[in-house]
């Protein structure tokens, strides 16, 4: 799949593009400073638990706290112990390599996607592995991948990223080499390449989508997707004249953050409440969303509210564009909204709710492929039916 | 072959093994499909038993089973035919002055034309025959006769095992993940894969009930109903006229297929398209369960260009109901033609997902599977 990556588009435009000043480095950052705890402790005895995935996103926009770090250490210890590797202490020095620690190190950069962090961590597993045969190495990789996936079972892109990494790396013909070391270095090469492609995916997607944003257009955005942010940032830097309508995105209030970021770029922004989407759909030229995961049918799983917006846009003949990296392609196939694993997020209404009133706390919904127009991925601009094509070829 | 081409029809009649009188009163639109008088066919064939020295008894037996309707269903017919071919190969000995490859291929072709006379081939059988012929053609010339025969029989065993039996197991496991507690599952007619799925889900302990939709003239759903009840599933039985009445309580529809074509169209028992369309109107997901060896490169836009015509008397007569039998004995009237279609084509927009042994795929991905996995045939 990735030998056909559209990364050529990066090389073509290297001279013209101005890279943003806050570009992210590739080495893992030093542990960040500790500050007062702002985020809710997930170990509280509550009836509904917050999905760790959404917790992370909240954490990235807060600060890494000491008890959060302690929990991640605990998770690492638990996961490593069940994986059959050496038990890890709290200390940072003089201890064996642990994939969860590596993962957490990578994850601390707020701009890095979780799946990319996982991919980098798995590549590090290969590098630091002491296995002597290919079979041993594959088993180690599988264990590491399982422990990463169990860290958060509700995150689709994490699961998909790990699975795709395993398929991409282990199907290399290098496995037929006699010499284990050369086979291993080939594996490392492929792993690094996969990490590179996944990391650059956002830039590639941003460049591919520039053709679709024309001067004077109005874009409706839902939810705070870093990929969509990249797209709009690049469009603003290319001096395109457009304006953005963004939904408030309750309960995350992610729309407010997005409006903030766009205002810094001098892009005209208008905030809407979620219910005002149909009201303003007439003046919208296109809808832009990100995706938590892209499923086999070509549909997407994304923040709650995406399905609604896609339905309204479809009935008014407005195109819906999805910006998603290719490592988010998952082997799921939901038939309806309830056919997915649950991901819950507690909602704060600001006033106390009587206990006998139920609240719908699901954090995401499924948008079927017939309501999506195009997918912008690092493999190119695709129609929804191509997702299954790519997955079949990879799992051949 | 198109049966409205009179010259070719006459030519094929001369080579025919047994004499089949053509039906006299035929629908104009379907003249390109074969239709015969069904009354005398079986006795005619049976009387020919001792005269058919060129016919292997196993193939003859399968032919009679097809004609009598004892063996029905794509998988059953395919397996019966392949087992008969296995016996043919085992009993085969190369006549002097001929090569095994050419002679065996010619023999198989003649047997296939006999089977077509008994009942037109289904697409699954067509794919299996193509596989068989390609395996014969690929035999290395250095093999002795016994080795070659053993290799071919082995290939047939592998084909049946991998493409049908194991494939069914994989499909059942995938499909069982889509059955939840409290579901109401609807199925039409009798598909062996769907039956296996329902029984497996029941064994896993899932709580669901089944609606079996049936139709004239074959009433294939009744046998399925009996088998499901024997295993303790709670079932509802209804006729296809009532499918829109019952569809509002249904949560999933499981259908079998005779074949799935390259544009995502499902070719299966007549009535399936109706059920799928009603389900789509009620926004109920439709799941087609089909092994990958039944996929075909052909594209078909309607149910007319390729189909099978059954016996018109089956429609005219309602067994056991003398009060509604006014159509009986009127099959030869000039202004009245009976049409008994066996298959129909369901467009891909009514299908939510196809469950195959390669996983769950959307209907648009069928040509991808055909493209990627056909090569496998050549690499076995």
mmCIF file of N, CA and C in Angstrom, chain A residues 16-89:
data_model
loop_
_atom_site.group_PDB
_atom_site.id
_atom_site.type_symbol
_atom_site.label_atom_id
_atom_site.label_comp_id
_atom_site.label_asym_id
_atom_site.label_seq_id
_atom_site.Cartn_x
_atom_site.Cartn_y
_atom_site.Cartn_z
ATOM 1 N N UNK A 16 8.741 25.824 -2.349
ATOM 2 C CA UNK A 16 7.766 26.907 -2.207
ATOM 3 C C UNK A 16 7.193 26.992 -0.809
ATOM 4 N N UNK A 17 7.041 25.829 -0.159
ATOM 5 C CA UNK A 17 6.283 25.854 1.096
ATOM 6 C C UNK A 17 7.073 26.473 2.223
ATOM 7 N N UNK A 18 6.386 27.252 3.012
ATOM 8 C CA UNK A 18 7.002 27.805 4.223
ATOM 9 C C UNK A 18 6.609 26.907 5.374
ATOM 10 N N UNK A 19 7.600 26.276 6.003
ATOM 11 C CA UNK A 19 7.254 25.414 7.132
ATOM 12 C C UNK A 19 6.964 26.243 8.351
ATOM 13 N N UNK A 20 5.964 25.849 9.113
ATOM 14 C CA UNK A 20 5.610 26.629 10.310
ATOM 15 C C UNK A 20 6.740 26.626 11.326
ATOM 16 N N UNK A 21 6.798 27.683 12.113
ATOM 17 C CA UNK A 21 7.924 27.872 13.025
ATOM 18 C C UNK A 21 7.947 26.810 14.109
ATOM 19 N N UNK A 22 6.778 26.314 14.475
ATOM 20 C CA UNK A 22 6.767 25.360 15.574
ATOM 21 C C UNK A 22 6.764 23.924 15.071
ATOM 22 N N UNK A 23 7.630 23.630 14.093
ATOM 23 C CA UNK A 23 7.662 22.264 13.549
ATOM 24 C C UNK A 23 8.177 21.311 14.607
ATOM 25 N N UNK A 24 7.676 20.126 14.545
ATOM 26 C CA UNK A 24 7.970 19.162 15.612
ATOM 27 C C UNK A 24 9.233 18.397 15.270
ATOM 28 N N UNK A 25 10.079 18.195 16.259
ATOM 29 C CA UNK A 25 11.297 17.414 16.022
ATOM 30 C C UNK A 25 10.993 15.942 16.122
ATOM 31 N N UNK A 26 11.934 15.139 15.587
ATOM 32 C CA UNK A 26 11.672 13.710 15.529
ATOM 33 C C UNK A 26 12.179 12.963 16.750
ATOM 34 N N UNK A 27 13.041 13.599 17.552
ATOM 35 C CA UNK A 27 13.542 12.871 18.720
ATOM 36 C C UNK A 27 12.553 13.020 19.864
ATOM 37 N N UNK A 28 12.503 12.053 20.739
ATOM 38 C CA UNK A 28 11.564 12.174 21.869
ATOM 39 C C UNK A 28 11.981 13.304 22.793
ATOM 40 N N UNK A 29 11.046 14.104 23.237
ATOM 41 C CA UNK A 29 11.369 15.264 24.078
ATOM 42 C C UNK A 29 11.697 14.816 25.500
ATOM 43 N N UNK A 30 12.391 15.624 26.261
ATOM 44 C CA UNK A 30 12.651 15.287 27.670
ATOM 45 C C UNK A 30 11.349 15.347 28.452
ATOM 46 N N UNK A 31 11.287 14.655 29.564
ATOM 47 C CA UNK A 31 10.033 14.669 30.345
ATOM 48 C C UNK A 31 9.646 16.090 30.719
ATOM 49 N N UNK A 32 8.394 16.427 30.566
ATOM 50 C CA UNK A 32 7.952 17.812 30.786
ATOM 51 C C UNK A 32 7.803 18.080 32.273
ATOM 52 N N UNK A 33 7.718 19.364 32.599
ATOM 53 C CA UNK A 33 7.639 19.733 34.016
ATOM 54 C C UNK A 33 6.252 19.409 34.553
ATOM 55 N N UNK A 34 6.222 19.204 35.846
ATOM 56 C CA UNK A 34 4.961 18.832 36.490
ATOM 57 C C UNK A 34 4.268 20.108 36.969
ATOM 58 N N UNK A 35 2.969 20.136 36.864
ATOM 59 C CA UNK A 35 2.245 21.293 37.422
ATOM 60 C C UNK A 35 0.998 20.785 38.115
ATOM 61 N N UNK A 36 0.157 21.695 38.536
ATOM 62 C CA UNK A 36 -1.005 21.295 39.355
ATOM 63 C C UNK A 36 -1.945 20.418 38.558
ATOM 64 N N UNK A 37 -2.521 19.433 39.200
ATOM 65 C CA UNK A 37 -3.410 18.513 38.466
ATOM 66 C C UNK A 37 -4.664 19.242 37.990
ATOM 67 N N UNK A 38 -4.910 19.153 36.679
ATOM 68 C CA UNK A 38 -6.122 19.783 36.150
ATOM 69 C C UNK A 38 -7.098 18.749 35.628
ATOM 70 N N UNK A 39 -6.577 17.585 35.327
ATOM 71 C CA UNK A 39 -7.446 16.639 34.634
ATOM 72 C C UNK A 39 -8.064 15.644 35.603
ATOM 73 N N UNK A 40 -9.245 15.189 35.330
ATOM 74 C CA UNK A 40 -9.917 14.254 36.248
ATOM 75 C C UNK A 40 -9.160 12.934 36.320
ATOM 76 N N UNK A 41 -9.086 12.377 37.483
ATOM 77 C CA UNK A 41 -8.402 11.116 37.700
ATOM 78 C C UNK A 41 -9.303 9.984 37.229
ATOM 79 N N UNK A 42 -8.869 9.221 36.256
ATOM 80 C CA UNK A 42 -9.779 8.190 35.746
ATOM 81 C C UNK A 42 -10.013 7.047 36.703
ATOM 82 N N UNK A 43 -9.275 7.022 37.811
ATOM 83 C CA UNK A 43 -9.505 5.924 38.745
ATOM 84 C C UNK A 43 -10.608 6.210 39.736
ATOM 85 N N UNK A 44 -11.291 7.354 39.561
ATOM 86 C CA UNK A 44 -12.435 7.668 40.429
ATOM 87 C C UNK A 44 -13.512 6.615 40.237
ATOM 88 N N UNK A 45 -14.230 6.343 41.310
ATOM 89 C CA UNK A 45 -15.317 5.367 41.166
ATOM 90 C C UNK A 45 -16.525 6.045 40.556
ATOM 91 N N UNK A 46 -16.591 5.985 39.231
ATOM 92 C CA UNK A 46 -17.763 6.570 38.587
ATOM 93 C C UNK A 46 -18.464 5.478 37.815
ATOM 94 N N UNK A 47 -19.716 5.656 37.556
ATOM 95 C CA UNK A 47 -20.443 4.653 36.776
ATOM 96 C C UNK A 47 -19.954 4.602 35.336
ATOM 97 N N UNK A 48 -19.671 5.777 34.768
ATOM 98 C CA UNK A 48 -19.162 5.755 33.400
ATOM 99 C C UNK A 48 -17.681 6.117 33.414
ATOM 100 N N UNK A 49 -16.905 5.392 32.666
ATOM 101 C CA UNK A 49 -15.479 5.699 32.606
ATOM 102 C C UNK A 49 -15.213 6.491 31.343
ATOM 103 N N UNK A 50 -14.253 7.371 31.405
ATOM 104 C CA UNK A 50 -13.933 8.151 30.221
ATOM 105 C C UNK A 50 -13.004 7.345 29.350
ATOM 106 N N UNK A 51 -13.254 7.384 28.077
ATOM 107 C CA UNK A 51 -12.375 6.674 27.171
ATOM 108 C C UNK A 51 -11.001 7.317 27.218
ATOM 109 N N UNK A 52 -9.975 6.468 27.319
ATOM 110 C CA UNK A 52 -8.623 7.002 27.476
ATOM 111 C C UNK A 52 -8.215 7.855 26.299
ATOM 112 N N UNK A 53 -8.753 7.544 25.115
ATOM 113 C CA UNK A 53 -8.406 8.285 23.922
ATOM 114 C C UNK A 53 -8.784 9.747 24.069
ATOM 115 N N UNK A 54 -9.981 10.002 24.531
ATOM 116 C CA UNK A 54 -10.436 11.392 24.672
ATOM 117 C C UNK A 54 -9.772 12.056 25.842
ATOM 118 N N UNK A 55 -9.382 11.233 26.824
ATOM 119 C CA UNK A 55 -8.624 11.745 27.939
ATOM 120 C C UNK A 55 -7.303 12.306 27.468
ATOM 121 N N UNK A 56 -6.664 11.543 26.582
ATOM 122 C CA UNK A 56 -5.372 11.968 26.064
ATOM 123 C C UNK A 56 -5.482 13.304 25.369
ATOM 124 N N UNK A 57 -6.516 13.435 24.557
ATOM 125 C CA UNK A 57 -6.661 14.676 23.813
ATOM 126 C C UNK A 57 -6.879 15.827 24.772
ATOM 127 N N UNK A 58 -7.610 15.565 25.851
ATOM 128 C CA UNK A 58 -7.771 16.615 26.864
ATOM 129 C C UNK A 58 -6.420 16.901 27.488
ATOM 130 N N UNK A 59 -5.662 15.835 27.746
ATOM 131 C CA UNK A 59 -4.370 16.006 28.410
ATOM 132 C C UNK A 59 -3.412 16.819 27.555
ATOM 133 N N UNK A 60 -3.480 16.631 26.241
ATOM 134 C CA UNK A 60 -2.538 17.352 25.396
ATOM 135 C C UNK A 60 -2.756 18.839 25.447
ATOM 136 N N UNK A 61 -3.994 19.204 25.729
ATOM 137 C CA UNK A 61 -4.243 20.636 25.761
ATOM 138 C C UNK A 61 -4.207 21.175 27.179
ATOM 139 N N UNK A 62 -3.960 20.262 28.095
ATOM 140 C CA UNK A 62 -3.631 20.723 29.446
ATOM 141 C C UNK A 62 -2.145 20.484 29.615
ATOM 142 N N UNK A 63 -1.730 20.075 30.760
ATOM 143 C CA UNK A 63 -0.307 19.788 30.955
ATOM 144 C C UNK A 63 -0.223 18.377 31.508
ATOM 145 N N UNK A 64 0.874 17.720 31.220
ATOM 146 C CA UNK A 64 1.056 16.365 31.748
ATOM 147 C C UNK A 64 1.191 16.449 33.261
ATOM 148 N N UNK A 65 0.345 15.740 33.976
ATOM 149 C CA UNK A 65 0.340 15.858 35.438
ATOM 150 C C UNK A 65 1.056 14.691 36.068
ATOM 151 N N UNK A 66 1.393 14.852 37.332
ATOM 152 C CA UNK A 66 2.177 13.825 38.007
ATOM 153 C C UNK A 66 1.372 12.553 38.186
ATOM 154 N N UNK A 67 0.091 12.694 38.559
ATOM 155 C CA UNK A 67 -0.644 11.434 38.758
ATOM 156 C C UNK A 67 -0.947 10.749 37.429
ATOM 157 N N UNK A 68 -1.058 11.527 36.361
ATOM 158 C CA UNK A 68 -1.259 10.925 35.046
ATOM 159 C C UNK A 68 -0.027 10.114 34.655
ATOM 160 N N UNK A 69 1.153 10.699 34.938
ATOM 161 C CA UNK A 69 2.394 9.983 34.653
ATOM 162 C C UNK A 69 2.472 8.694 35.462
ATOM 163 N N UNK A 70 2.061 8.810 36.750
ATOM 164 C CA UNK A 70 2.113 7.632 37.621
ATOM 165 C C UNK A 70 1.204 6.539 37.081
ATOM 166 N N UNK A 71 0.021 6.962 36.565
ATOM 167 C CA UNK A 71 -0.887 5.958 36.007
ATOM 168 C C UNK A 71 -0.286 5.285 34.790
ATOM 169 N N UNK A 72 0.422 6.082 33.964
ATOM 170 C CA UNK A 72 0.970 5.474 32.759
ATOM 171 C C UNK A 72 2.072 4.505 33.125
ATOM 172 N N UNK A 73 2.835 4.841 34.206
ATOM 173 C CA UNK A 73 3.850 3.899 34.665
ATOM 174 C C UNK A 73 3.211 2.609 35.124
ATOM 175 N N UNK A 74 2.083 2.784 35.856
ATOM 176 C CA UNK A 74 1.369 1.618 36.379
ATOM 177 C C UNK A 74 0.889 0.749 35.241
ATOM 178 N N UNK A 75 0.345 1.420 34.217
ATOM 179 C CA UNK A 75 -0.170 0.678 33.059
ATOM 180 C C UNK A 75 0.961 -0.064 32.395
ATOM 181 N N UNK A 76 2.131 0.613 32.330
ATOM 182 C CA UNK A 76 3.276 -0.032 31.700
ATOM 183 C C UNK A 76 3.671 -1.265 32.475
ATOM 184 N N UNK A 77 3.689 -1.130 33.806
ATOM 185 C CA UNK A 77 4.072 -2.268 34.643
ATOM 186 C C UNK A 77 3.139 -3.433 34.439
ATOM 187 N N UNK A 78 1.820 -3.114 34.466
ATOM 188 C CA UNK A 78 0.812 -4.165 34.305
ATOM 189 C C UNK A 78 0.961 -4.850 32.969
ATOM 190 N N UNK A 79 1.066 -4.028 31.918
ATOM 191 C CA UNK A 79 1.106 -4.567 30.559
ATOM 192 C C UNK A 79 2.362 -5.387 30.361
ATOM 193 N N UNK A 80 3.482 -4.837 30.882
ATOM 194 C CA UNK A 80 4.748 -5.542 30.697
ATOM 195 C C UNK A 80 4.726 -6.857 31.445
ATOM 196 N N UNK A 81 4.141 -6.872 32.640
ATOM 197 C CA UNK A 81 4.108 -8.106 33.441
ATOM 198 C C UNK A 81 3.305 -9.173 32.736
ATOM 199 N N UNK A 82 2.127 -8.802 32.177
ATOM 200 C CA UNK A 82 1.323 -9.810 31.482
ATOM 201 C C UNK A 82 2.002 -10.232 30.200
ATOM 202 N N UNK A 83 2.819 -9.342 29.613
ATOM 203 C CA UNK A 83 3.504 -9.694 28.381
ATOM 204 C C UNK A 83 4.652 -10.649 28.628
ATOM 205 N N UNK A 84 4.980 -10.860 29.855
ATOM 206 C CA UNK A 84 6.033 -11.821 30.158
ATOM 207 C C UNK A 84 7.421 -11.223 30.086
ATOM 208 N N UNK A 85 7.515 -9.883 29.936
ATOM 209 C CA UNK A 85 8.842 -9.269 29.955
ATOM 210 C C UNK A 85 9.219 -8.936 31.392
ATOM 211 N N UNK A 86 10.392 -8.297 31.551
ATOM 212 C CA UNK A 86 10.849 -8.017 32.923
ATOM 213 C C UNK A 86 9.960 -6.983 33.588
ATOM 214 N N UNK A 87 9.790 -7.099 34.902
ATOM 215 C CA UNK A 87 8.982 -6.141 35.662
ATOM 216 C C UNK A 87 9.741 -4.815 35.733
ATOM 217 N N UNK A 88 9.004 -3.737 35.586
ATOM 218 C CA UNK A 88 9.632 -2.402 35.539
ATOM 219 C C UNK A 88 9.335 -1.657 36.824
ATOM 220 N N UNK A 89 10.346 -0.979 37.355
ATOM 221 C CA UNK A 89 10.166 -0.158 38.563
ATOM 222 C C UNK A 89 9.738 1.249 38.176
#
